[in-house]
Amino acid sequence: MPIESGSSAAARQVKPKRKPHAISIRRTNSSEQERVSSQRDMLEGQGAMMSAVCEEICVQSVEDSKLPPSIRQTLLELFGQIEREFENLYIENLELRREIETLNDRLTAEGQTVDGGDLSKGQLKAKASHSTSQLSQKLKTTYKASTSKIVSSFKTTTSRAVCQLVKEYIGHRDGIWDVSVTRLQPVVLGTASADHSAMLWSIETGKCLLKYVGHAGSVNSIKFHPSEQVALTASGDQTAHIWRYIVQLPIPQPVIDSNQMSGEEEVDFSDKDEADGDVECPNESPTIRVPSTTLKSHQGVVIAADWLVGGKQVVTASWDRTANLYDVETSELVHSLTGHDQELTHCCTHSTQRLVVTSSRDTTFRLWDFRDPSIHSVNVFQGHTDTVTSAVFTVGDNVVSGSDDRTVKVWDLKNMRSPIATIRTDSAVNRISVSANQRIIALPHDNRQVRLFDMSGVRLARLPRSNRQGHRRMVCCTAWSEDNPICNLFSCGFDRQAIGWNINIPALLQEK
């Protein structure tokens, strides 16, 4: 056991103990100032003594130590750092004491001392209580203001007066990839499914009116002719079909609100998946098996198709990395649009101009211009970091693109260098749609939700989704029906059903 030397023992006895100094503001007189000055002198003397003692301890320790020179040098450097830290604290302490003295002198000159007999304990307590109550009231006001904003944001997503599920369209045996609404009377709903079929539905009754089974693969898209009772479907069998339909709407029955059903009538949708597979389109509904026109030129899955303005030409998008432009009357290939580096995911046409936008897994979407027959220009836009799942035109001069990178971007056709609005979400976005009249964007998500935004990127609502309503699996597509008073928004998903929603747009915009 090592024995302490006399000098080190003496140093330990001389070493002063550091005491915390309480900060107080007092009324001072000449004797008080003298006392503070003497304390400062004493502290300075103690600091000098402490420095000398530390140096003596370090030297004595190094001389008596049997440690290697490198370790002794490290210890000396560490002791030096400790000494410098102590000096800094000591200087700060002196500066703080000088400030206290100055403040005390100022308060004494003004006759406002805080510590002393000017204020009784009761007065101090009352003053403290008053300040505390003011602070509490301010915190409560701020809390109420912030929470009211949060609550109002939740109201826009759950209010049944704004977003209400009206009808479910059940009959497909597999997931539904696409949904569309006719542009002329009678207004019907069309669905395209992975079960190799497309169905037409009565919006009011939810009854299947017609079934098309002409494809040999998954039906990935359905679009209706702008002025005739003709449908265009795209399929995994590498073809697109054009077929005519004639439907007769049934007499509408009173709509039963699913939220007002009695407890005995409630259905647990969590156990409903197997039941969906057993529901078939009624036997009395017509079935079309042969198309009027078959478009064959692709070497891969045809993922989407759409009508150009006027309805005399159609465009198709395929996994063979091309988009084809066909003449409807002759079924001939007019143009093959090449340039994408990976599979196409969607195509869309402008409602009034000969413009086409195609999206791809190569993270880009392309704008094709056929307005001048002699010039077919193309522009490439790289605004996303993952697959562009869809890009659609609006009635104005905008394009809205959605991606697996969980963003939706709004672009101006006059200046496509950068988006004018960006919507960031927490899930991948599938085939979007934009309301023509109100310019509201409906976003279907992988996480089973459907959200509504305006063109500036402000969130308006989230459609209700619970155990009793809403999609139970990925939502694949949305479609607006502007003039239908019962259902003005439709969504479909991989849970084998399409859903009709009633969106109270005036109330929605008012809550905005």
Short mmCIF file of C-alpha atoms in Angstrom, two decimals:
data_model
loop_
_atom_site.label_atom_id
_atom_site.label_comp_id
_atom_site.label_asym_id
_atom_site.label_seq_id
_atom_site.Cartn_x
_atom_site.Cartn_y
_atom_site.Cartn_z
CA MET A 1 0.00 0.00 0.00
CA PRO A 2 1.57 3.34 -1.06
CA ILE A 3 2.35 5.85 1.72
CA GLU A 4 1.50 9.54 1.24
CA SER A 5 4.41 11.93 1.36
CA GLY A 6 4.33 14.84 3.79
CA SER A 7 3.98 17.46 1.11
CA SER A 8 1.05 15.74 -0.58
CA ALA A 9 -0.73 15.24 2.75
CA ALA A 10 -0.24 18.90 3.59
CA ALA A 11 -1.52 19.85 0.18
CA ARG A 12 -4.68 17.84 0.75
CA GLN A 13 -5.27 19.65 4.03
CA VAL A 14 -4.71 23.07 2.44
CA LYS A 15 -6.88 22.31 -0.61
CA PRO A 16 -10.07 24.38 -0.25
CA LYS A 17 -13.45 22.77 -0.79
CA ARG A 18 -15.49 24.32 -3.64
CA LYS A 19 -18.84 25.56 -2.39
CA PRO A 20 -21.83 26.49 -4.49
CA HIS A 21 -22.59 30.20 -4.50
CA ALA A 22 -26.23 31.26 -4.34
CA ILE A 23 -27.14 34.30 -6.39
CA SER A 24 -29.15 36.90 -4.52
CA ILE A 25 -29.93 40.59 -4.90
CA ARG A 26 -29.61 42.52 -1.64
CA ARG A 27 -29.66 46.11 -0.41
CA THR A 28 -26.02 47.03 0.12
CA ASN A 29 -24.23 49.70 2.13
CA SER A 30 -20.57 50.59 2.49
CA SER A 31 -19.83 47.79 4.97
CA GLU A 32 -21.51 45.27 2.67
CA GLN A 33 -19.44 46.43 -0.26
CA GLU A 34 -16.28 46.14 1.79
CA ARG A 35 -17.27 42.63 2.77
CA VAL A 36 -17.86 41.64 -0.87
CA SER A 37 -14.53 43.18 -1.85
CA SER A 38 -12.72 41.24 0.87
CA GLN A 39 -14.45 38.04 -0.28
CA ARG A 40 -13.28 38.69 -3.81
CA ASP A 41 -9.70 39.21 -2.60
CA MET A 42 -9.93 36.03 -0.59
CA LEU A 43 -11.18 34.11 -3.62
CA GLU A 44 -8.33 35.43 -5.71
CA GLY A 45 -5.86 34.33 -3.04
CA GLN A 46 -7.49 30.93 -2.82
CA GLY A 47 -7.33 30.59 -6.60
CA ALA A 48 -3.62 31.36 -6.65
CA MET A 49 -3.02 28.93 -3.80
CA MET A 50 -5.09 26.26 -5.56
CA SER A 51 -3.04 26.66 -8.74
CA ALA A 52 0.23 26.34 -6.81
CA VAL A 53 -0.99 23.31 -4.91
CA CYS A 54 -2.19 21.58 -8.07
CA GLU A 55 1.13 22.22 -9.75
CA GLU A 56 3.00 20.84 -6.71
CA ILE A 57 0.79 17.75 -6.64
CA CYS A 58 1.33 17.15 -10.35
CA VAL A 59 5.12 17.50 -10.09
CA GLN A 60 5.37 15.32 -6.99
CA SER A 61 3.09 12.68 -8.50
CA VAL A 62 5.10 12.58 -11.73
CA GLU A 63 8.41 12.31 -9.85
CA ASP A 64 7.18 9.45 -7.61
CA SER A 65 5.29 7.66 -10.40
CA LYS A 66 6.68 4.57 -12.08
CA LEU A 67 4.43 5.00 -15.13
CA PRO A 68 5.92 5.15 -18.62
CA PRO A 69 6.83 8.65 -19.86
CA SER A 70 4.05 8.70 -22.46
CA ILE A 71 1.37 8.04 -19.86
CA ARG A 72 2.92 10.60 -17.48
CA GLN A 73 2.83 13.17 -20.30
CA THR A 74 -0.85 12.39 -20.92
CA LEU A 75 -1.60 12.86 -17.21
CA LEU A 76 0.18 16.22 -17.20
CA GLU A 77 -1.89 17.35 -20.17
CA LEU A 78 -5.09 16.25 -18.46
CA PHE A 79 -4.17 18.09 -15.23
CA GLY A 80 -3.41 21.16 -17.33
CA GLN A 81 -6.89 20.97 -18.90
CA ILE A 82 -8.47 20.68 -15.45
CA GLU A 83 -6.55 23.75 -14.30
CA ARG A 84 -7.69 25.77 -17.32
CA GLU A 85 -11.32 24.74 -16.74
CA PHE A 86 -11.04 25.83 -13.11
CA GLU A 87 -9.58 29.17 -14.13
CA ASN A 88 -12.46 29.74 -16.57
CA LEU A 89 -15.04 28.96 -13.91
CA TYR A 90 -13.24 31.21 -11.46
CA ILE A 91 -13.21 34.12 -13.90
CA GLU A 92 -16.91 33.61 -14.68
CA ASN A 93 -17.65 33.62 -10.95
CA LEU A 94 -15.86 36.93 -10.49
CA GLU A 95 -17.69 38.48 -13.46
CA LEU A 96 -21.02 37.31 -12.12
CA ARG A 97 -20.30 38.81 -8.70
CA ARG A 98 -19.40 42.14 -10.30
CA GLU A 99 -22.70 42.14 -12.19
CA ILE A 100 -24.56 41.42 -8.94
CA GLU A 101 -22.82 44.32 -7.24
CA THR A 102 -23.67 46.66 -10.12
CA LEU A 103 -27.31 45.59 -10.08
CA ASN A 104 -27.49 46.02 -6.31
CA ASP A 105 -26.09 49.54 -6.59
CA ARG A 106 -28.65 50.42 -9.28
CA LEU A 107 -31.56 49.06 -7.27
CA THR A 108 -30.36 50.88 -4.16
CA ALA A 109 -30.22 54.16 -6.07
CA GLU A 110 -33.78 53.64 -7.35
CA GLY A 111 -35.11 52.46 -3.98
CA GLN A 112 -36.35 49.12 -5.40
CA THR A 113 -34.87 46.29 -3.48
CA VAL A 114 -36.21 42.81 -3.80
CA ASP A 115 -34.77 41.23 -0.72
CA GLY A 116 -35.57 42.94 2.57
CA GLY A 117 -38.50 44.35 4.42
CA ASP A 118 -40.11 46.33 1.63
CA LEU A 119 -42.29 43.40 0.66
CA SER A 120 -43.93 41.08 3.10
CA LYS A 121 -44.20 37.38 2.53
CA GLY A 122 -47.88 37.75 1.72
CA GLN A 123 -47.20 40.40 -0.90
CA LEU A 124 -44.49 38.27 -2.48
CA LYS A 125 -46.81 35.27 -2.51
CA ALA A 126 -49.62 37.30 -4.09
CA LYS A 127 -47.29 38.67 -6.72
CA ALA A 128 -45.95 35.22 -7.54
CA SER A 129 -49.47 33.80 -7.67
CA HIS A 130 -50.56 36.57 -10.06
CA SER A 131 -47.67 35.96 -12.44
CA THR A 132 -48.26 32.21 -12.27
CA SER A 133 -51.93 32.62 -13.13
CA GLN A 134 -51.04 34.82 -16.10
CA LEU A 135 -48.59 32.21 -17.38
CA SER A 136 -51.15 29.45 -16.87
CA GLN A 137 -53.80 31.38 -18.76
CA LYS A 138 -51.39 32.01 -21.64
CA LEU A 139 -50.50 28.32 -21.83
CA LYS A 140 -54.18 27.34 -21.82
CA THR A 141 -54.96 29.79 -24.63
CA THR A 142 -52.08 28.51 -26.74
CA TYR A 143 -53.05 24.88 -26.06
CA LYS A 144 -56.66 25.47 -27.02
CA ALA A 145 -55.65 27.24 -30.24
CA SER A 146 -53.30 24.44 -31.28
CA THR A 147 -55.65 21.61 -30.36
CA SER A 148 -58.57 23.26 -32.12
CA LYS A 149 -56.56 23.17 -35.35
CA ILE A 150 -55.79 19.49 -34.82
CA VAL A 151 -59.42 18.66 -34.06
CA SER A 152 -60.64 20.57 -37.11
CA SER A 153 -58.24 18.61 -39.30
CA PHE A 154 -59.68 15.36 -37.95
CA LYS A 155 -63.21 16.58 -38.58
CA THR A 156 -62.50 16.98 -42.30
CA THR A 157 -61.47 13.34 -42.51
CA THR A 158 -64.28 11.70 -40.56
CA SER A 159 -67.36 13.89 -41.00
CA ARG A 160 -70.17 11.80 -42.47
CA ALA A 161 -71.82 14.99 -43.70
CA VAL A 162 -68.87 15.54 -46.03
CA CYS A 163 -67.75 12.05 -47.11
CA GLN A 164 -70.26 9.21 -47.01
CA LEU A 165 -70.13 5.67 -48.34
CA VAL A 166 -73.27 5.13 -50.40
CA LYS A 167 -72.99 1.86 -52.32
CA GLU A 168 -70.76 -1.20 -52.69
CA TYR A 169 -70.43 -3.03 -56.00
CA ILE A 170 -69.57 -6.66 -55.28
CA GLY A 171 -69.38 -9.46 -57.84
CA HIS A 172 -65.83 -9.86 -59.14
CA ARG A 173 -63.84 -12.93 -58.17
CA ASP A 174 -60.49 -11.14 -58.02
CA GLY A 175 -59.05 -7.71 -57.44
CA ILE A 176 -60.37 -4.73 -59.39
CA TRP A 177 -57.67 -2.74 -61.17
CA ASP A 178 -59.64 0.07 -62.76
CA VAL A 179 -62.95 1.90 -62.47
CA SER A 180 -64.59 4.31 -64.90
CA VAL A 181 -67.90 6.14 -65.41
CA THR A 182 -69.70 6.72 -68.72
CA ARG A 183 -69.84 10.26 -70.05
CA LEU A 184 -73.35 10.00 -71.51
CA GLN A 185 -76.76 8.64 -70.55
CA PRO A 186 -77.43 6.19 -69.14
CA VAL A 187 -74.65 6.77 -66.62
CA VAL A 188 -73.18 3.45 -65.53
CA LEU A 189 -70.10 2.33 -63.67
CA GLY A 190 -67.48 0.11 -65.30
CA THR A 191 -64.93 -2.07 -63.51
CA ALA A 192 -61.93 -4.02 -64.84
CA SER A 193 -60.77 -7.02 -62.83
CA ALA A 194 -57.98 -9.55 -62.59
CA ASP A 195 -60.65 -12.27 -62.94
CA HIS A 196 -60.48 -11.73 -66.77
CA SER A 197 -63.76 -9.82 -66.86
CA ALA A 198 -65.17 -6.30 -67.00
CA MET A 199 -68.55 -5.42 -65.54
CA LEU A 200 -71.06 -2.60 -65.95
CA TRP A 201 -73.07 -1.60 -62.87
CA SER A 202 -76.13 0.42 -62.01
CA ILE A 203 -74.82 3.21 -59.81
CA GLU A 204 -78.08 3.62 -57.89
CA THR A 205 -78.88 -0.03 -57.17
CA GLY A 206 -75.45 -1.66 -57.24
CA LYS A 207 -76.78 -4.30 -59.64
CA CYS A 208 -74.56 -5.83 -62.35
CA LEU A 209 -76.01 -4.85 -65.73
CA LEU A 210 -73.56 -6.52 -68.13
CA LYS A 211 -70.42 -8.65 -68.07
CA TYR A 212 -67.67 -8.72 -70.69
CA VAL A 213 -65.57 -11.91 -70.79
CA GLY A 214 -63.76 -11.60 -74.12
CA HIS A 215 -60.24 -11.32 -72.70
CA ALA A 216 -57.97 -14.27 -71.96
CA GLY A 217 -56.05 -12.41 -69.26
CA SER A 218 -56.47 -9.90 -66.49
CA VAL A 219 -58.49 -6.84 -67.53
CA ASN A 220 -56.31 -3.93 -66.43
CA SER A 221 -58.19 -0.90 -67.70
CA ILE A 222 -61.62 0.23 -68.87
CA LYS A 223 -62.56 3.52 -70.56
CA PHE A 224 -65.82 4.61 -72.20
CA HIS A 225 -66.22 6.32 -75.57
CA PRO A 226 -66.99 10.06 -75.23
CA SER A 227 -70.16 9.96 -77.33
CA GLU A 228 -71.15 6.33 -77.99
CA GLN A 229 -72.03 3.25 -75.95
CA VAL A 230 -68.66 1.68 -76.59
CA ALA A 231 -66.06 0.49 -74.09
CA LEU A 232 -62.29 0.07 -74.44
CA THR A 233 -60.51 -2.50 -72.29
CA ALA A 234 -56.82 -3.39 -71.98
CA SER A 235 -55.65 -6.81 -70.87
CA GLY A 236 -52.75 -8.97 -69.85
CA ASP A 237 -53.37 -11.07 -72.98
CA GLN A 238 -51.37 -8.37 -74.88
CA THR A 239 -54.45 -6.95 -76.60
CA ALA A 240 -56.96 -4.14 -76.24
CA HIS A 241 -60.63 -4.74 -77.07
CA ILE A 242 -63.35 -2.40 -78.23
CA TRP A 243 -66.89 -3.64 -77.59
CA ARG A 244 -70.40 -2.18 -77.76
CA TYR A 245 -72.88 -2.45 -74.96
CA ILE A 246 -76.59 -1.81 -74.43
CA VAL A 247 -77.87 -1.58 -70.88
CA GLN A 248 -81.21 -0.92 -69.29
CA LEU A 249 -81.18 0.62 -65.86
CA PRO A 250 -83.35 -1.01 -63.20
CA ILE A 251 -85.79 0.95 -61.10
CA PRO A 252 -83.76 2.45 -58.24
CA GLN A 253 -84.55 1.28 -54.72
CA PRO A 254 -84.34 3.46 -51.60
CA VAL A 255 -80.73 3.83 -50.50
CA ILE A 256 -80.02 2.31 -47.09
CA ASP A 257 -77.31 4.06 -45.13
CA SER A 258 -74.87 1.41 -43.93
CA ASN A 259 -74.14 3.51 -40.85
CA GLN A 260 -77.79 3.36 -39.78
CA MET A 261 -78.14 -0.42 -39.96
CA SER A 262 -79.25 -2.16 -36.82
CA GLY A 263 -76.88 -4.28 -34.80
CA GLU A 264 -78.39 -7.49 -36.20
CA GLU A 265 -77.76 -6.34 -39.78
CA GLU A 266 -74.13 -5.34 -39.32
CA VAL A 267 -71.58 -7.36 -41.27
CA ASP A 268 -68.06 -8.06 -40.10
CA PHE A 269 -66.05 -7.27 -43.21
CA SER A 270 -62.95 -8.90 -41.78
CA ASP A 271 -64.51 -12.31 -42.50
CA LYS A 272 -66.08 -11.32 -45.79
CA ASP A 273 -63.27 -12.10 -48.22
CA GLU A 274 -64.29 -15.70 -48.86
CA ALA A 275 -67.93 -14.72 -49.28
CA ASP A 276 -67.01 -12.21 -51.98
CA GLY A 277 -65.66 -14.99 -54.16
CA ASP A 278 -69.04 -16.72 -54.20
CA VAL A 279 -70.97 -13.68 -55.43
CA GLU A 280 -71.57 -13.80 -59.17
CA CYS A 281 -73.11 -11.46 -61.67
CA PRO A 282 -76.76 -12.57 -61.89
CA ASN A 283 -77.50 -15.04 -64.68
CA GLU A 284 -80.13 -12.75 -66.19
CA SER A 285 -77.51 -10.06 -66.89
CA PRO A 286 -76.23 -10.05 -70.49
CA THR A 287 -72.73 -11.37 -71.19
CA ILE A 288 -70.56 -10.25 -74.11
CA ARG A 289 -67.89 -12.71 -75.21
CA VAL A 290 -66.60 -11.33 -78.54
CA PRO A 291 -65.24 -7.82 -79.13
CA SER A 292 -66.11 -5.73 -82.15
CA THR A 293 -62.45 -4.71 -82.60
CA THR A 294 -59.22 -6.27 -81.35
CA LEU A 295 -56.02 -4.21 -81.27
CA LYS A 296 -52.91 -6.39 -81.59
CA SER A 297 -49.41 -4.97 -81.79
CA HIS A 298 -47.90 -5.22 -78.32
CA GLN A 299 -45.44 -7.86 -77.18
CA GLY A 300 -46.32 -7.58 -73.52
CA VAL A 301 -49.13 -6.90 -71.08
CA VAL A 302 -51.34 -3.98 -72.09
CA ILE A 303 -51.70 -2.14 -68.81
CA ALA A 304 -53.90 0.80 -69.86
CA ALA A 305 -55.79 2.34 -72.78
CA ASP A 306 -57.68 5.56 -73.47
CA TRP A 307 -59.62 7.38 -76.18
CA LEU A 308 -58.20 10.41 -77.92
CA VAL A 309 -60.46 13.44 -78.26
CA GLY A 310 -63.18 12.68 -80.80
CA GLY A 311 -63.07 8.94 -80.20
CA LYS A 312 -61.56 8.03 -83.59
CA GLN A 313 -58.22 6.93 -82.19
CA VAL A 314 -57.07 5.15 -79.04
CA VAL A 315 -53.74 4.92 -77.27
CA THR A 316 -52.49 1.89 -75.37
CA ALA A 317 -49.63 1.48 -72.87
CA SER A 318 -47.77 -1.78 -72.45
CA TRP A 319 -45.11 -3.56 -70.45
CA ASP A 320 -43.14 -3.87 -73.71
CA ARG A 321 -42.04 -0.24 -72.99
CA THR A 322 -44.07 1.24 -75.85
CA ALA A 323 -47.36 3.08 -76.28
CA ASN A 324 -49.31 2.55 -79.48
CA LEU A 325 -51.70 4.84 -81.28
CA TYR A 326 -54.44 3.02 -83.26
CA ASP A 327 -57.12 3.99 -85.72
CA VAL A 328 -60.44 2.66 -84.44
CA GLU A 329 -62.13 2.10 -87.82
CA THR A 330 -59.27 0.20 -89.44
CA SER A 331 -57.64 -1.25 -86.29
CA GLU A 332 -54.30 -0.24 -87.81
CA LEU A 333 -51.28 0.94 -85.85
CA VAL A 334 -50.74 4.64 -86.58
CA HIS A 335 -47.74 5.38 -84.34
CA SER A 336 -45.57 3.43 -81.93
CA LEU A 337 -44.39 5.71 -79.13
CA THR A 338 -41.00 4.54 -77.91
CA GLY A 339 -38.51 6.01 -75.49
CA HIS A 340 -39.34 4.72 -72.03
CA ASP A 341 -36.58 2.60 -70.49
CA GLN A 342 -38.90 0.33 -68.50
CA GLU A 343 -42.48 -0.95 -68.48
CA LEU A 344 -45.29 1.56 -68.87
CA THR A 345 -47.80 1.81 -66.05
CA HIS A 346 -50.51 4.13 -67.38
CA CYS A 347 -51.62 6.41 -70.20
CA CYS A 348 -54.07 9.29 -70.30
CA THR A 349 -55.43 11.61 -73.00
CA HIS A 350 -56.47 15.26 -72.82
CA SER A 351 -60.22 15.88 -72.99
CA THR A 352 -60.06 18.67 -75.59
CA GLN A 353 -56.61 18.45 -77.25
CA ARG A 354 -54.62 15.75 -78.99
CA LEU A 355 -52.22 15.27 -76.11
CA VAL A 356 -51.15 12.00 -74.47
CA VAL A 357 -49.22 11.45 -71.26
CA THR A 358 -47.60 8.11 -70.47
CA SER A 359 -46.02 7.04 -67.17
CA SER A 360 -43.44 4.35 -66.53
CA ARG A 361 -41.43 2.41 -64.02
CA ASP A 362 -38.36 4.31 -65.22
CA THR A 363 -39.44 7.15 -62.81
CA THR A 364 -40.47 9.44 -65.70
CA PHE A 365 -43.60 10.44 -67.53
CA ARG A 366 -43.72 11.68 -71.11
CA LEU A 367 -45.96 14.19 -72.85
CA TRP A 368 -46.75 13.37 -76.49
CA ASP A 369 -48.17 16.10 -78.74
CA PHE A 370 -50.24 15.08 -81.79
CA ARG A 371 -51.87 18.45 -82.43
CA ASP A 372 -49.75 19.02 -85.53
CA PRO A 373 -50.08 15.96 -87.85
CA SER A 374 -46.63 16.57 -89.30
CA ILE A 375 -44.83 16.97 -85.95
CA HIS A 376 -45.10 14.50 -83.08
CA SER A 377 -43.12 16.09 -80.26
CA VAL A 378 -42.35 14.46 -76.94
CA ASN A 379 -41.18 15.89 -73.63
CA VAL A 380 -39.68 13.83 -70.80
CA PHE A 381 -40.21 14.79 -67.16
CA GLN A 382 -38.13 13.42 -64.32
CA GLY A 383 -39.89 14.63 -61.23
CA HIS A 384 -40.06 11.40 -59.22
CA THR A 385 -37.60 8.98 -57.66
CA ASP A 386 -39.64 5.80 -58.09
CA THR A 387 -42.22 4.29 -60.45
CA VAL A 388 -44.70 6.84 -61.79
CA THR A 389 -47.95 4.95 -61.34
CA SER A 390 -50.14 7.44 -63.21
CA ALA A 391 -50.18 10.87 -64.78
CA VAL A 392 -53.46 12.56 -65.75
CA PHE A 393 -54.61 15.79 -67.36
CA THR A 394 -56.91 18.29 -65.69
CA VAL A 395 -59.47 20.48 -67.43
CA GLY A 396 -57.02 23.38 -67.23
CA ASP A 397 -53.41 23.38 -68.30
CA ASN A 398 -52.16 20.99 -65.62
CA VAL A 399 -50.83 17.47 -65.30
CA VAL A 400 -50.98 15.59 -62.01
CA SER A 401 -48.56 12.70 -61.50
CA GLY A 402 -48.47 10.10 -58.73
CA SER A 403 -45.69 7.74 -57.79
CA ASP A 404 -44.52 4.90 -55.60
CA ASP A 405 -42.17 7.44 -54.01
CA ARG A 406 -45.21 8.56 -51.98
CA THR A 407 -45.57 11.93 -53.67
CA VAL A 408 -48.07 13.54 -56.01
CA LYS A 409 -46.99 16.52 -58.09
CA VAL A 410 -48.99 19.13 -59.96
CA TRP A 411 -47.42 20.52 -63.14
CA ASP A 412 -48.23 23.46 -65.37
CA LEU A 413 -48.26 22.53 -69.07
CA LYS A 414 -46.93 25.98 -69.94
CA ASN A 415 -43.88 25.53 -67.71
CA MET A 416 -43.02 21.94 -66.84
CA ARG A 417 -39.56 22.60 -65.43
CA SER A 418 -40.67 22.17 -61.85
CA PRO A 419 -43.98 21.25 -60.14
CA ILE A 420 -46.21 24.01 -58.87
CA ALA A 421 -47.33 21.84 -55.93
CA THR A 422 -46.06 18.70 -54.23
CA ILE A 423 -48.18 16.43 -52.03
CA ARG A 424 -46.26 14.13 -49.69
CA THR A 425 -48.02 11.06 -48.32
CA ASP A 426 -47.15 8.07 -46.15
CA SER A 427 -47.98 5.42 -48.75
CA ALA A 428 -47.51 4.67 -52.43
CA VAL A 429 -50.05 6.33 -54.73
CA ASN A 430 -51.90 4.40 -57.45
CA ARG A 431 -54.15 5.60 -60.32
CA ILE A 432 -55.32 9.08 -59.40
CA SER A 433 -58.22 11.10 -60.76
CA VAL A 434 -59.06 14.81 -60.77
CA SER A 435 -62.53 16.31 -60.52
CA ALA A 436 -63.21 18.31 -63.67
CA ASN A 437 -65.49 20.91 -62.10
CA GLN A 438 -63.93 21.43 -58.66
CA ARG A 439 -60.37 20.32 -59.49
CA ILE A 440 -60.10 18.02 -56.48
CA ILE A 441 -57.50 15.24 -56.59
CA ALA A 442 -58.49 11.78 -55.31
CA LEU A 443 -55.53 9.64 -54.26
CA PRO A 444 -55.87 5.84 -53.88
CA HIS A 445 -53.17 4.38 -51.63
CA ASP A 446 -51.54 1.05 -50.96
CA ASN A 447 -52.48 1.46 -47.28
CA ARG A 448 -56.22 1.07 -48.10
CA GLN A 449 -56.98 4.79 -47.80
CA VAL A 450 -58.39 7.36 -50.23
CA ARG A 451 -57.44 10.98 -49.63
CA LEU A 452 -58.64 14.20 -51.22
CA PHE A 453 -56.46 17.25 -51.96
CA ASP A 454 -56.91 20.48 -53.83
CA MET A 455 -54.64 21.57 -56.67
CA SER A 456 -52.45 23.61 -54.34
CA GLY A 457 -51.63 20.53 -52.27
CA VAL A 458 -53.91 21.24 -49.29
CA ARG A 459 -55.45 18.12 -47.77
CA LEU A 460 -59.23 18.25 -47.75
CA ALA A 461 -60.38 14.90 -46.39
CA ARG A 462 -59.69 11.22 -45.91
CA LEU A 463 -62.53 8.93 -46.84
CA PRO A 464 -63.76 6.90 -43.86
CA ARG A 465 -62.25 3.46 -43.43
CA SER A 466 -63.26 1.23 -40.55
CA ASN A 467 -64.33 -2.33 -39.86
CA ARG A 468 -67.72 -1.59 -41.36
CA GLN A 469 -66.90 0.52 -44.39
CA GLY A 470 -64.13 1.34 -46.80
CA HIS A 471 -61.56 -0.81 -48.54
CA ARG A 472 -59.86 -3.63 -46.71
CA ARG A 473 -56.93 -3.97 -49.11
CA MET A 474 -54.92 -1.83 -51.51
CA VAL A 475 -56.98 0.82 -53.34
CA CYS A 476 -56.06 0.67 -57.02
CA CYS A 477 -57.99 3.45 -58.72
CA THR A 478 -60.44 6.34 -58.30
CA ALA A 479 -62.83 8.00 -60.75
CA TRP A 480 -65.06 11.08 -60.48
CA SER A 481 -68.62 11.34 -61.79
CA GLU A 482 -69.40 15.04 -61.87
CA ASP A 483 -73.15 15.02 -62.54
CA ASN A 484 -74.29 12.07 -60.44
CA PRO A 485 -76.21 13.30 -57.38
CA ILE A 486 -75.92 9.97 -55.54
CA CYS A 487 -72.28 8.99 -56.02
CA ASN A 488 -69.76 11.46 -57.36
CA LEU A 489 -66.58 9.51 -56.54
CA PHE A 490 -65.79 5.84 -57.05
CA SER A 491 -62.89 3.73 -55.85
CA CYS A 492 -61.86 0.14 -56.42
CA GLY A 493 -59.31 -2.11 -54.81
CA PHE A 494 -57.80 -5.51 -54.47
CA ASP A 495 -60.55 -6.47 -52.00
CA ARG A 496 -62.70 -7.33 -55.08
CA GLN A 497 -65.14 -4.48 -54.65
CA ALA A 498 -65.85 -1.00 -55.96
CA ILE A 499 -67.31 1.66 -53.68
CA GLY A 500 -69.47 4.67 -54.49
CA TRP A 501 -68.95 7.75 -52.32
CA ASN A 502 -71.01 10.89 -51.94
CA ILE A 503 -68.66 13.84 -51.43
CA ASN A 504 -70.38 17.03 -50.29
CA ILE A 505 -68.00 19.27 -52.19
CA PRO A 506 -69.44 22.66 -51.02
CA ALA A 507 -69.17 21.55 -47.40
CA LEU A 508 -65.72 20.11 -48.06
CA LEU A 509 -64.44 23.36 -49.51
CA GLN A 510 -66.10 25.34 -46.71
CA GLU A 511 -64.28 23.28 -44.07
CA LYS A 512 -61.06 23.95 -45.96
#
